[in-house]
Structures are given as C-alpha cells and as structure tokens.
Short mmCIF file of C-alpha atoms in Angstrom, two decimals:
data_model
loop_
_atom_site.label_atom_id
_atom_site.label_comp_id
_atom_site.label_asym_id
_atom_site.label_seq_id
_atom_site.Cartn_x
_atom_site.Cartn_y
_atom_site.Cartn_z
CA MET A 1 -12.81 -18.77 16.11
CA PHE A 2 -10.69 -15.91 14.80
CA LEU A 3 -7.04 -15.79 15.84
CA LEU A 4 -5.86 -12.23 16.35
CA GLY A 5 -2.12 -13.03 16.30
CA PRO A 6 -1.74 -13.79 12.59
CA ALA A 7 -3.90 -10.81 11.63
CA LEU A 8 -1.77 -8.44 13.73
CA LEU A 9 1.39 -9.94 12.26
CA GLU A 10 0.16 -9.23 8.76
CA VAL A 11 -0.90 -5.68 9.64
CA SER A 12 2.53 -5.04 11.13
CA ALA A 13 4.22 -6.50 8.04
CA ARG A 14 2.19 -4.26 5.76
CA LYS A 15 3.17 -1.20 7.79
CA ILE A 16 6.84 -2.13 7.47
CA LEU A 17 6.49 -2.66 3.71
CA THR A 18 4.58 0.59 3.25
CA ARG A 19 7.31 2.52 5.05
CA LEU A 20 10.03 0.71 3.08
CA HIS A 21 8.22 1.38 -0.18
CA ARG A 22 8.03 5.08 0.69
CA THR A 23 11.75 5.31 1.57
CA HIS A 24 13.28 2.90 -0.97
CA GLY A 25 10.74 1.55 -3.44
CA MET A 26 9.23 4.67 -4.95
CA PRO A 27 12.51 6.63 -5.15
CA ALA A 28 14.31 3.63 -6.69
CA LEU A 29 11.59 3.09 -9.28
CA ALA A 30 11.65 6.78 -10.19
CA ALA A 31 15.42 6.62 -10.61
CA ALA A 32 15.19 3.35 -12.56
CA ALA A 33 12.94 5.06 -15.11
CA GLU A 34 15.93 7.29 -15.93
CA LEU A 35 18.74 4.78 -15.38
CA PRO A 36 18.41 1.50 -17.33
CA ALA A 37 21.28 -0.13 -15.44
CA LEU A 38 19.49 0.55 -12.16
CA SER A 39 16.32 -0.96 -13.57
CA ALA A 40 18.22 -4.15 -14.43
CA ALA A 41 19.85 -4.27 -11.00
CA LEU A 42 16.48 -3.86 -9.28
CA ASP A 43 15.00 -6.67 -11.37
CA GLN A 44 17.89 -8.94 -10.36
CA HIS A 45 17.49 -8.08 -6.68
CA ALA A 46 13.72 -8.64 -6.82
CA ALA A 47 14.29 -12.04 -8.45
CA ALA A 48 16.86 -12.95 -5.80
CA VAL A 49 14.41 -11.99 -3.04
CA ARG A 50 11.73 -14.12 -4.71
CA ASP A 51 14.05 -17.11 -4.93
CA ILE A 52 15.26 -16.77 -1.35
CA LEU A 53 11.74 -16.62 0.03
CA GLU A 54 10.24 -19.33 -2.20
CA LEU A 55 13.12 -21.80 -2.13
CA GLY A 56 15.03 -20.94 1.03
CA VAL A 57 12.28 -20.62 3.61
CA GLU A 58 10.75 -23.85 4.80
CA GLY A 59 6.95 -23.63 4.86
CA ALA A 60 6.92 -20.35 2.94
CA ALA A 61 3.74 -21.33 1.11
CA ARG A 62 1.82 -21.22 4.41
CA VAL A 63 2.98 -17.71 5.37
CA PRO A 64 1.56 -14.54 3.80
CA MET A 65 4.06 -13.02 1.37
CA SER A 66 3.86 -9.66 3.15
CA VAL A 67 5.05 -11.30 6.37
CA LEU A 68 7.92 -13.05 4.59
CA LEU A 69 9.02 -9.85 2.81
CA ALA A 70 8.81 -7.70 5.94
CA GLY A 71 10.72 -10.31 7.93
CA TYR A 72 13.42 -10.49 5.29
CA ALA A 73 13.76 -6.69 5.17
CA ARG A 74 13.87 -6.45 8.97
CA GLY A 75 16.54 -9.15 9.05
CA LEU A 76 18.66 -7.21 6.57
CA LEU A 77 18.33 -4.01 8.56
CA ASP A 78 19.09 -5.75 11.86
CA HIS A 79 22.20 -7.30 10.34
CA VAL A 80 23.33 -3.92 9.02
CA ARG A 81 22.91 -2.29 12.41
CA GLU A 82 25.26 -4.91 13.83
CA ALA A 83 27.87 -4.53 11.07
CA ALA A 84 27.45 -0.85 10.17
CA ALA A 85 30.74 0.34 11.57
CA GLU A 86 32.68 -2.45 9.88
CA HIS A 87 31.23 -2.04 6.37
CA GLY A 88 29.93 1.54 6.30
CA MET A 89 26.43 0.59 5.13
CA THR A 90 23.44 2.24 6.76
CA GLY A 91 20.51 1.04 4.70
CA ALA A 92 19.31 4.60 4.26
CA ALA A 93 18.01 5.29 0.77
CA PRO A 94 20.08 7.53 -1.52
CA GLY A 95 19.01 11.14 -1.22
CA ASP A 96 18.37 11.96 -4.86
CA LEU A 97 17.81 10.38 -8.25
CA SER A 98 21.44 10.48 -9.36
CA SER A 99 22.63 8.91 -6.10
CA TRP A 100 20.73 5.73 -6.96
CA ALA A 101 23.29 5.14 -9.72
CA ASN A 102 25.82 4.45 -6.95
CA ALA A 103 23.49 2.65 -4.54
CA ASP A 104 25.09 -0.07 -2.44
CA TRP A 105 23.99 -3.69 -2.25
CA LEU A 106 21.74 -3.17 0.77
CA GLN A 107 19.93 -0.17 -0.74
CA LEU A 108 19.31 -2.15 -3.93
CA ARG A 109 18.18 -5.24 -2.02
CA LEU A 110 15.68 -3.23 0.06
CA ALA A 111 14.36 -1.64 -3.14
CA GLY A 112 14.21 -5.17 -4.61
CA VAL A 113 12.02 -6.23 -1.67
CA CYS A 114 9.67 -3.37 -2.60
CA LEU A 115 9.66 -4.32 -6.28
CA HIS A 116 8.89 -7.95 -5.46
CA SER A 117 6.15 -6.84 -3.10
CA SER A 118 4.54 -4.68 -5.78
CA GLN A 119 4.76 -7.55 -8.28
CA GLN A 120 2.84 -9.76 -5.84
CA ILE A 121 -0.01 -7.24 -5.69
CA ALA A 122 -0.20 -6.70 -9.46
#
C-alpha cells in the first residue's frame, strides 16, 4: 500500500527548496564566484546546516533530506517574521551581486541551506 502523505510532504519540500534556491541559492553562488569571503561564509553556513540536521534532529536518518532542509528553512523564516521589527531582518535576498558582500546572518543561512541541498544532489 502506498502512503500519499509522505510523498506529498516531499513534493512540498522540493517546491520550497526550488523557490529558495531561485531567490537565495543561485544569486549567492553567483556572488560567491566573485567574492571569496562570501564563498567561505556560505561554506561555513552549509556545514552548520548539515551539522544541525544530522546531529541535532532526532531520527533525521529516517526523514528525506529535502524535508529536513525545507523544514529548517521554513522555521528560520517563521522566526524572522515574529522578530522582524525587533532585529530588522526580513530574509529577503540581497538585490544585486555587490549587496551579497553585506548579507546578514539569515540571508547567508538560507543560502547555506541551498548550498547544502545542492551538495546532497551532487
């Protein structure tokens, strides 16, 4: 018997990651090609995401990585919506290549989610 729930959850997760990759991942990687410090920061964020999901989530080995990554990204964005006025972070990706040099923690972490996701596929 095929359970539809897990399949729909994974499809939804992939949609979230695809949208995040379009808004944060691809622009950040393009900027990182020009800015070595950004490349290093993205690598550190991707490694932190990996460690959080592998070591900090009980039963992570039984959950598809796309679901874990999408859930983590959604959690970050939900938290930012709650604290946006207090800290001034929106989660929106920087508008141009040079703006990535001054990206905030959340923008880098979301791009790190994308980088980790692409490393899982490769």
